[in-house]
PDB file of C-alpha atoms in Angstrom:
ATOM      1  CA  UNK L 259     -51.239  44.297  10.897  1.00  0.00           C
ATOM      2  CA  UNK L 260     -54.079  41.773  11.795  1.00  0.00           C
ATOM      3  CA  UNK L 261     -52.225  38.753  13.593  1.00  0.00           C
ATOM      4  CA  UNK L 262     -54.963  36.344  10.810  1.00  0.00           C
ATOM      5  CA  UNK L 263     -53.871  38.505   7.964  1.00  0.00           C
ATOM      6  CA  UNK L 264     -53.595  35.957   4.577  1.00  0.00           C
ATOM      7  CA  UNK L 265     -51.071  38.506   3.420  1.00  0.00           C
ATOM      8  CA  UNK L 266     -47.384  38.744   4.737  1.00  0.00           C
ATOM      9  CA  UNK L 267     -44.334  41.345   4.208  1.00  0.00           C
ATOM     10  CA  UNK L 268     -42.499  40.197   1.090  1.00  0.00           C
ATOM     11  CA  UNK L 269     -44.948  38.312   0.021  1.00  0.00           C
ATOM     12  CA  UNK L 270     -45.620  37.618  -3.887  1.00  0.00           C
ATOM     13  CA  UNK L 271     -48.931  38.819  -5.309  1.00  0.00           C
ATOM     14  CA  UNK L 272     -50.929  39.087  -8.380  1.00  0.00           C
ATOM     15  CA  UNK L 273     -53.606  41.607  -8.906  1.00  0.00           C
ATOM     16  CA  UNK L 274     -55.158  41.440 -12.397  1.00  0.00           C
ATOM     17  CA  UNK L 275     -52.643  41.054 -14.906  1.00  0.00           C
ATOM     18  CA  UNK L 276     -49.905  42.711 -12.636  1.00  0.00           C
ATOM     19  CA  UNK L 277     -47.434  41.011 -10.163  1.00  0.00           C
ATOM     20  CA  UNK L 278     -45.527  42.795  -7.129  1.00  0.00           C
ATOM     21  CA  UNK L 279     -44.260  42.734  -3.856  1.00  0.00           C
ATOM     22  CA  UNK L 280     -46.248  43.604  -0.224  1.00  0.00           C
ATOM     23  CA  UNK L 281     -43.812  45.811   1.595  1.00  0.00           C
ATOM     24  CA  UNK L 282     -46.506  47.415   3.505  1.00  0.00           C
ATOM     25  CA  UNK L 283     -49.825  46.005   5.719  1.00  0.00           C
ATOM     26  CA  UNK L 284     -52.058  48.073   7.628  1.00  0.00           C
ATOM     27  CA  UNK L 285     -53.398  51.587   8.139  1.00  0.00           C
ATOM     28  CA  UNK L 286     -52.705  54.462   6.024  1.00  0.00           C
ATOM     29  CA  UNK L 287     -53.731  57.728   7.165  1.00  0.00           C
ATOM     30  CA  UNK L 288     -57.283  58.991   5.500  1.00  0.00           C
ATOM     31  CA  UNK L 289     -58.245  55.686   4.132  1.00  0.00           C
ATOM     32  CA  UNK L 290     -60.372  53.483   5.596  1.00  0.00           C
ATOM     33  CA  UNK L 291     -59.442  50.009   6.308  1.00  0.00           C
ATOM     34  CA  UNK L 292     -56.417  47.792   6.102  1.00  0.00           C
ATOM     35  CA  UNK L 293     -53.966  48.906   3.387  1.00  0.00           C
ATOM     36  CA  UNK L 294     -51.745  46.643   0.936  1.00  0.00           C
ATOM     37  CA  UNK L 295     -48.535  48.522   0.045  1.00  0.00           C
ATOM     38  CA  UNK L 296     -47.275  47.467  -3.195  1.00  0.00           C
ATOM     39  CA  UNK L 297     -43.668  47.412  -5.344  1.00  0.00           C
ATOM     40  CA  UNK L 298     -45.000  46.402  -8.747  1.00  0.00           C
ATOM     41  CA  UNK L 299     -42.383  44.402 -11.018  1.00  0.00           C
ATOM     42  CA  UNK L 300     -44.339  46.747 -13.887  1.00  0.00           C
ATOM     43  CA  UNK L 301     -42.969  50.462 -12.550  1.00  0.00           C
ATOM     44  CA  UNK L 302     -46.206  51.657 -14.477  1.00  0.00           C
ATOM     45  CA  UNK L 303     -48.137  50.411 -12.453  1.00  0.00           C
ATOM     46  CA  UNK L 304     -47.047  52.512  -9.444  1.00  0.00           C
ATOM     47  CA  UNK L 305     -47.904  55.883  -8.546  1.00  0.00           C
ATOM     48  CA  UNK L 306     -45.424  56.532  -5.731  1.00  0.00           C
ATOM     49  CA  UNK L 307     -42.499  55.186  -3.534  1.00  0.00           C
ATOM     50  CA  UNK L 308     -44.545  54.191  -0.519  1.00  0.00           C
ATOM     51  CA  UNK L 309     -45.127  58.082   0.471  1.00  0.00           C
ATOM     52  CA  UNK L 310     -48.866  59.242   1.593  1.00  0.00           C
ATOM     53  CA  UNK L 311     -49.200  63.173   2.603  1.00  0.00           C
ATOM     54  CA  UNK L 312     -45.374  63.168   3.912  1.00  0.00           C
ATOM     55  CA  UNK L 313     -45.526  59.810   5.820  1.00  0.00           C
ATOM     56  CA  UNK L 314     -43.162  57.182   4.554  1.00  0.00           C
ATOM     57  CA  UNK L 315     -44.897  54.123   4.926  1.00  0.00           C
ATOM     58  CA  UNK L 316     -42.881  51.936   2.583  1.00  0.00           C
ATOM     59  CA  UNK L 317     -39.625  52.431   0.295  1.00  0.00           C
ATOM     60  CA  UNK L 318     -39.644  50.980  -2.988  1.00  0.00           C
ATOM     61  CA  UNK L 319     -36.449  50.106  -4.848  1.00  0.00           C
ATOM     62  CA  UNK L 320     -37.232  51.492  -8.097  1.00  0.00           C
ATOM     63  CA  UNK L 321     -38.817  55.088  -7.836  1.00  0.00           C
ATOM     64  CA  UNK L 322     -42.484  55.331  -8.518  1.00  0.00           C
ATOM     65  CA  UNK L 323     -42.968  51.708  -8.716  1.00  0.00           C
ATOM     66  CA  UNK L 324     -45.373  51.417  -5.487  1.00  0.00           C
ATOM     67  CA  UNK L 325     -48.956  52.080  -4.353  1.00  0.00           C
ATOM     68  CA  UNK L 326     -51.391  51.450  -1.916  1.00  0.00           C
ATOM     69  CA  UNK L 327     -54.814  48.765  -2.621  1.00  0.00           C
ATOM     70  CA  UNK L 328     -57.433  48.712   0.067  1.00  0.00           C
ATOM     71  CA  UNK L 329     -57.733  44.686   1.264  1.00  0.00           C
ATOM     72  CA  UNK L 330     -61.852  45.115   1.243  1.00  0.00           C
ATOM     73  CA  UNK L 331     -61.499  45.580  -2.571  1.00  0.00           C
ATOM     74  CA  UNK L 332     -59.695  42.880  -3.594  1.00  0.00           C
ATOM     75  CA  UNK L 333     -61.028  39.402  -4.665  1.00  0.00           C
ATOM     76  CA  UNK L 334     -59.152  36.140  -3.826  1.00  0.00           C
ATOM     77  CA  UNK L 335     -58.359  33.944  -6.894  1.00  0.00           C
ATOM     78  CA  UNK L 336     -57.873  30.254  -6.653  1.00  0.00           C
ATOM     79  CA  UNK L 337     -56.210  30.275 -10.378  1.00  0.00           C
ATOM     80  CA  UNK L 338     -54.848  33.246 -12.308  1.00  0.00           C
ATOM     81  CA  UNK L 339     -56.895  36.606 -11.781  1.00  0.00           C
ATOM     82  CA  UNK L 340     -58.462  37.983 -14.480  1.00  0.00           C
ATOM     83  CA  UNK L 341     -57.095  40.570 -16.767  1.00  0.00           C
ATOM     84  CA  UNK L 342     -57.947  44.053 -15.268  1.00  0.00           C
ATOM     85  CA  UNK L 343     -60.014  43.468 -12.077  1.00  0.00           C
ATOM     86  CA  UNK L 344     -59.226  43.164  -8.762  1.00  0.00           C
ATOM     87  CA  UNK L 345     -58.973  39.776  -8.686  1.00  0.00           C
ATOM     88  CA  UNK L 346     -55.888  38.537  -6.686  1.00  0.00           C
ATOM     89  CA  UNK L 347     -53.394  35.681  -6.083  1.00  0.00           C
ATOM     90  CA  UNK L 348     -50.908  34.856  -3.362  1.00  0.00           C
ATOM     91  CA  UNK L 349     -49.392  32.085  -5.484  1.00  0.00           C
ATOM     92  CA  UNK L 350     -50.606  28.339  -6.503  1.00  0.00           C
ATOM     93  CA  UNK L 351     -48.933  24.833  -6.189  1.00  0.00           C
ATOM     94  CA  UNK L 352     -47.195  23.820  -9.239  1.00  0.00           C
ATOM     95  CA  UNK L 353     -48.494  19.906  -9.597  1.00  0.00           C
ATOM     96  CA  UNK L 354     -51.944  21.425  -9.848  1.00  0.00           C
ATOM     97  CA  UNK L 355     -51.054  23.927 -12.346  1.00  0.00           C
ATOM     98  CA  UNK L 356     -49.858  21.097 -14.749  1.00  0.00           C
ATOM     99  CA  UNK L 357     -53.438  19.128 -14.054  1.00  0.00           C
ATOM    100  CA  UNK L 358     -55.021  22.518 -14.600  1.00  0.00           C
ATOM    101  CA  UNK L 359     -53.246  23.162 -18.076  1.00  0.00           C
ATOM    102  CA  UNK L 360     -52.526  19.816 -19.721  1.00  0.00           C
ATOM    103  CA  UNK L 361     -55.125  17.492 -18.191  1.00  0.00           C
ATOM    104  CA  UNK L 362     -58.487  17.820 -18.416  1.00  0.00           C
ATOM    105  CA  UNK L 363     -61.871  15.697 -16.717  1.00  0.00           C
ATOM    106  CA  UNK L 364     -64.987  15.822 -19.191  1.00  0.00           C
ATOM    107  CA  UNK L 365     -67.604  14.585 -16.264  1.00  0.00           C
ATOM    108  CA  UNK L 366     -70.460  13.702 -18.964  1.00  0.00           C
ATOM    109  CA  UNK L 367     -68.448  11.368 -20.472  1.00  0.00           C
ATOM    110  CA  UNK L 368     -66.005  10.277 -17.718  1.00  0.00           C
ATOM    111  CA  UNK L 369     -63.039  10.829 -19.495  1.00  0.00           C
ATOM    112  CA  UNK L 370     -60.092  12.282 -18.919  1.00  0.00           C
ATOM    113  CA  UNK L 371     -58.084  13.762 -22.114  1.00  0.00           C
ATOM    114  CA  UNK L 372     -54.025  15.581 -22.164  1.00  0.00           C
ATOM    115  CA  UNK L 373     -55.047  18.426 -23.418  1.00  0.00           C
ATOM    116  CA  UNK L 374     -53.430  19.110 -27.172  1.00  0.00           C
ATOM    117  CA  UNK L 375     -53.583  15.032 -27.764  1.00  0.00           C
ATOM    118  CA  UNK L 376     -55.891  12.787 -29.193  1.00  0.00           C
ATOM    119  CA  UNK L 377     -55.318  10.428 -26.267  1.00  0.00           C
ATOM    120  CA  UNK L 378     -58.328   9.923 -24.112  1.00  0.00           C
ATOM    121  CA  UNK L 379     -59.022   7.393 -20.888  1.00  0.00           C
ATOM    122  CA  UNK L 380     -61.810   5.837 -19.380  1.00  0.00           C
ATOM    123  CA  UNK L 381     -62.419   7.203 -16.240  1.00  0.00           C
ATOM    124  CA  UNK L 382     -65.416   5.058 -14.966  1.00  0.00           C
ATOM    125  CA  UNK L 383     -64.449   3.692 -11.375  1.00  0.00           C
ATOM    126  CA  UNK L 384     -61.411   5.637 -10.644  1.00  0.00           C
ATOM    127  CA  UNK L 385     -60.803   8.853  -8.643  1.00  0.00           C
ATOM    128  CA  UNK L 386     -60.642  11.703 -11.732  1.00  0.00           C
ATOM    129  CA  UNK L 387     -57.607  13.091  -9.548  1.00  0.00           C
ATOM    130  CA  UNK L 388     -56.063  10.040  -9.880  1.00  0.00           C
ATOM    131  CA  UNK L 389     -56.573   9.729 -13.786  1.00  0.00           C
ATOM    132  CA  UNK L 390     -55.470  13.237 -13.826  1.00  0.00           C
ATOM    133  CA  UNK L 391     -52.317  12.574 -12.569  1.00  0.00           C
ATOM    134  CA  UNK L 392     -51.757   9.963 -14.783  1.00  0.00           C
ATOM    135  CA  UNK L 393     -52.020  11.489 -18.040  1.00  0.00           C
ATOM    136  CA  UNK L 394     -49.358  14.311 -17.024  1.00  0.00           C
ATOM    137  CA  UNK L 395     -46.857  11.920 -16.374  1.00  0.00           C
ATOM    138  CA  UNK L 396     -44.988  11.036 -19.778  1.00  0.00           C
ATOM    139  CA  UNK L 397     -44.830  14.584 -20.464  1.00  0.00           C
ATOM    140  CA  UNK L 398     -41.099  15.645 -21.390  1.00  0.00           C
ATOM    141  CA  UNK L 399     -41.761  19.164 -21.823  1.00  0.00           C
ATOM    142  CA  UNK L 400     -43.969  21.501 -19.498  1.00  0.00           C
ATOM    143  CA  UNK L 401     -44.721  25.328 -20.082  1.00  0.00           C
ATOM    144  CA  UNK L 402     -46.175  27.072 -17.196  1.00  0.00           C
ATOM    145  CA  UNK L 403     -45.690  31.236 -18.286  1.00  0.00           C
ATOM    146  CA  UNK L 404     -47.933  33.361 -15.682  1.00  0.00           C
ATOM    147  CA  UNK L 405     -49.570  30.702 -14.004  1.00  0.00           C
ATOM    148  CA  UNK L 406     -49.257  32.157 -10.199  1.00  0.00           C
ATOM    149  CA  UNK L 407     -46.837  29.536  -9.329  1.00  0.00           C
ATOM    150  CA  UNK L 408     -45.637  30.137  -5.919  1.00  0.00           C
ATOM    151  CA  UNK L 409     -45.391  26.826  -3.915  1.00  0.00           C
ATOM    152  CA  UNK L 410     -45.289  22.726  -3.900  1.00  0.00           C
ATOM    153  CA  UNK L 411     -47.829  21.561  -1.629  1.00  0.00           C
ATOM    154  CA  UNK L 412     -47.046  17.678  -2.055  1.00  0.00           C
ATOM    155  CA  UNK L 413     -43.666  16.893  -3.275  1.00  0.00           C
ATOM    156  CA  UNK L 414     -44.983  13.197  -4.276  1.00  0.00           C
ATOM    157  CA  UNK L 415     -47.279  14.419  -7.167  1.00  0.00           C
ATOM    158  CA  UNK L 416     -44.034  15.941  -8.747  1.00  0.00           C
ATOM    159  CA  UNK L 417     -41.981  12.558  -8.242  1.00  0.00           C
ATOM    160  CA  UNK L 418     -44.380  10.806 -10.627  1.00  0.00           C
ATOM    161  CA  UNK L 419     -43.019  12.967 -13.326  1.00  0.00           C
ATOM    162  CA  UNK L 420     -40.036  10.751 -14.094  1.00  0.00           C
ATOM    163  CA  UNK L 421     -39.921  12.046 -17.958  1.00  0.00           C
ATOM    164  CA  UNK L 422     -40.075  15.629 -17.492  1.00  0.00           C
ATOM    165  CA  UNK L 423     -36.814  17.170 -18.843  1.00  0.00           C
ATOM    166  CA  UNK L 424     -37.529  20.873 -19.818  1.00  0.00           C
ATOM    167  CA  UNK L 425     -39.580  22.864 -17.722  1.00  0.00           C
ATOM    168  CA  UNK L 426     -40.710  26.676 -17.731  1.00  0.00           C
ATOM    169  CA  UNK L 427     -41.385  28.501 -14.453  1.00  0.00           C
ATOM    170  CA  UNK L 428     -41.356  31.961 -16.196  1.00  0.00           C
ATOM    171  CA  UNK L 429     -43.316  35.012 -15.036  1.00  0.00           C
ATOM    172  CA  UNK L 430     -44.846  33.089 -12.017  1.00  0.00           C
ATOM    173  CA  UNK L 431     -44.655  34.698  -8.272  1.00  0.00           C
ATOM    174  CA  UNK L 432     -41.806  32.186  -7.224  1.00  0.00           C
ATOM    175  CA  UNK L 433     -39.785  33.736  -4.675  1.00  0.00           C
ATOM    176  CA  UNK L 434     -38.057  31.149  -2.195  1.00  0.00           C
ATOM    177  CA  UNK L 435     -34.813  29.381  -3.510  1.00  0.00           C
ATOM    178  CA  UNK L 436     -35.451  26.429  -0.924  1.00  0.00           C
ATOM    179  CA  UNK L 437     -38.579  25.705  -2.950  1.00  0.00           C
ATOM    180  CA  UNK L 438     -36.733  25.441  -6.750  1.00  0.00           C
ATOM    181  CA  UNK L 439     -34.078  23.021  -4.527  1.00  0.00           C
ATOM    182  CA  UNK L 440     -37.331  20.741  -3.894  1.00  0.00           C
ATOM    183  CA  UNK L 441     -38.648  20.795  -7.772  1.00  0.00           C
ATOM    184  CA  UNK L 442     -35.102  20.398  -8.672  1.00  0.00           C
ATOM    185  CA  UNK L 443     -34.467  17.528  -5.944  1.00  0.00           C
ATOM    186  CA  UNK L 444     -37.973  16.136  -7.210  1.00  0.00           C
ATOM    187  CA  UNK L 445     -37.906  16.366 -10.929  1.00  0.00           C
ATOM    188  CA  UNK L 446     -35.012  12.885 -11.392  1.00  0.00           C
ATOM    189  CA  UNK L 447     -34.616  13.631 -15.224  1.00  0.00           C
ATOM    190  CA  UNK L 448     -34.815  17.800 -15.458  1.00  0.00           C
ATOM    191  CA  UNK L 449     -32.068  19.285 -17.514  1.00  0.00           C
ATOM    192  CA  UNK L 450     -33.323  22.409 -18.553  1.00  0.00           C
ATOM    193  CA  UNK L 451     -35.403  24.970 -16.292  1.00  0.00           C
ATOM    194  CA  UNK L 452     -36.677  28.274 -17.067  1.00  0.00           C
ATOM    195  CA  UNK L 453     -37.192  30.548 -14.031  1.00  0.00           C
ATOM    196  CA  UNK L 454     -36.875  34.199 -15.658  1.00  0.00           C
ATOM    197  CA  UNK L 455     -39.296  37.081 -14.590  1.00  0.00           C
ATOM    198  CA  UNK L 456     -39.713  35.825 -10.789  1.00  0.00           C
ATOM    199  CA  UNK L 457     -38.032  38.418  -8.067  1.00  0.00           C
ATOM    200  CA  UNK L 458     -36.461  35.991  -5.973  1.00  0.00           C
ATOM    201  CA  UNK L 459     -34.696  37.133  -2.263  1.00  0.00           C
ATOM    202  CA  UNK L 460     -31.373  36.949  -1.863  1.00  0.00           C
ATOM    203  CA  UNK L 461     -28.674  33.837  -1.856  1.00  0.00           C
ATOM    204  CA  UNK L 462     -27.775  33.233   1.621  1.00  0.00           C
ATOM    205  CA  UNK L 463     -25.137  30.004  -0.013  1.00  0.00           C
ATOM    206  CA  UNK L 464     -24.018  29.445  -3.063  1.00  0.00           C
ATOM    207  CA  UNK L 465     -27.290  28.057  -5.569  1.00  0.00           C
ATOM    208  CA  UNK L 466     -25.306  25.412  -6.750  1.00  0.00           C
ATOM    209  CA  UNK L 467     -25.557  21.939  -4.910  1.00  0.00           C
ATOM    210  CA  UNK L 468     -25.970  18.202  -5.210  1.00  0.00           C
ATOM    211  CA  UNK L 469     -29.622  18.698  -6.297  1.00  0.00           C
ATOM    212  CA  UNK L 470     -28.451  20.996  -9.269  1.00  0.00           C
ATOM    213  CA  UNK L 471     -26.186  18.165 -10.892  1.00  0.00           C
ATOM    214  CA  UNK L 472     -28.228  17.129 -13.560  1.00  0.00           C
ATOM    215  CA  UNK L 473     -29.444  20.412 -14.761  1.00  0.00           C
ATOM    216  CA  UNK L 474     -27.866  21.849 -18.366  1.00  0.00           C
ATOM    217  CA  UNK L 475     -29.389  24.923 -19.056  1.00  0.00           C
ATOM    218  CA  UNK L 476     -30.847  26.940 -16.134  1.00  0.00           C
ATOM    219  CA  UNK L 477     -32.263  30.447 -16.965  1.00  0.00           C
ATOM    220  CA  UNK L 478     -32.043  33.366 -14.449  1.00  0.00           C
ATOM    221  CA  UNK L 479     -33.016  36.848 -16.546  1.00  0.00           C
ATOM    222  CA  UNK L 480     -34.738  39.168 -14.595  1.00  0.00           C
ATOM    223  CA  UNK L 481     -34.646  37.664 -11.323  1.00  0.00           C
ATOM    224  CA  UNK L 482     -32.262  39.893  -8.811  1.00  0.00           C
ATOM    225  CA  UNK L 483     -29.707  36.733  -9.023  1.00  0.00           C
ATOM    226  CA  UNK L 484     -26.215  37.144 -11.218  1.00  0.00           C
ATOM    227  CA  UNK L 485     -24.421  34.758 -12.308  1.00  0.00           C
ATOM    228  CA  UNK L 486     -21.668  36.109  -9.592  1.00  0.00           C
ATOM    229  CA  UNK L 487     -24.296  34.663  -7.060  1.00  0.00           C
ATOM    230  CA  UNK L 488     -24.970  31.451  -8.150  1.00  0.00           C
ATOM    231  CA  UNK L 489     -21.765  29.874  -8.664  1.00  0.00           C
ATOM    232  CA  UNK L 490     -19.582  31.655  -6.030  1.00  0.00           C
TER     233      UNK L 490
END
């Protein structure tokens, strides 16, 4: 594995429409190139369990549900990949996810509108990130399904967000429990957070702490953590 290698062993990826796992970087024998190997979440998606011509490169978890993508045919995405390409994405930052979906900049006019509202701002003489930001801010409910979410990459943004109360994270490529403590820690008013359909890795501790008080309803399905885990 190349030492400047973007990709990393356990990592969280998107290719196309499909997310998985990286269990395997480097060479594979007979194929030119450094070689992704993949668990896919969708086991159709897989063609083997990390086997090439007797060599056991990787081991999946479910059987079938892995395959090999050469790194030189894979383009980087800065958003969500397009449907059915090769179009990839190690994960975005959740702040800019909400811009992206519910805020939008209309340079001809220099406005900035919240997307599904009538509202609109003036946005002569001020930063559009800054108006941006502002116009997300009263929102109580937030719906991010399949966005790539993977990270936080400035907990302040999220800390403006003082009305936010129910929040879905479903079907992103969220992975790190440490990282839902910060949203959680972040987000003052959340009660109700929707995390299904991302593989997280295993408790270490017990989820529940002092940053979880305020949350009501937290759902788990289809993320590797039981209900056994989280409270004990």
């Amino acid at each position: 594995m190349s030492e400047n290698s973007k990709f990393k062993l356990n990592q969280r990826i998107q290719v196309g429409d499909d997310r998985g796992t990286i269990l395997y970087i480097g060479q594979v024998n007979r194929i030119k190139g450094e070689v992704l190997g993949i668990e896919w979440d969708n086991i159709e998606r897989g063609k083997h369990s990390g086997n090439f011509e007797g060599i056991q490169y990787f081991t999946t978890i479910k059987p079938n549900s892995g395959s090999f993508l050469k790194q030189s045919t894979l383009t980087h995405c800065n958003t969500i990949p397009t449907s059915n390409t090769k179009e990839y994405s190690l994960g975005t930052d959740l702040f800019n996810s909400i811009i992206l979906k519910y805020a939008t900049f209309d340079t001809q006019q220099g406005e900035v509108k919240l997307n599904n509202s009538s509202r609109v701002v003036e946005a002569i003489g001020f930063e559009e990130s800054f108006n941006r930001q502002k116009q997300v801010e009263n929102l109580k409910v937030i719906s991010l399904l399949g966005y790539c979410i993977s990270k936080i990459d400035n907990n302040e943004n999220l800390k403006t967000l003082t009305s936010l109360e129910d929040l879905n994270l479903s079907s992103n490529l969220l992975n790190s429990w440490s990282t839902i403590s910060e949203i959680i820690t972040q987000l003052i008013n959340l009660t109700t957070l929707n995390l299904s359909d991302n593989l997280f890795t295993p408790l270490t501790e017990p989820l529940i702490n002092q940053n979880f008080i305020n949350l009501k309803i937290l759902y788990l399905n289809k993320t590797k953590i039981n209900w056994e885990q989280y409270i004990s």
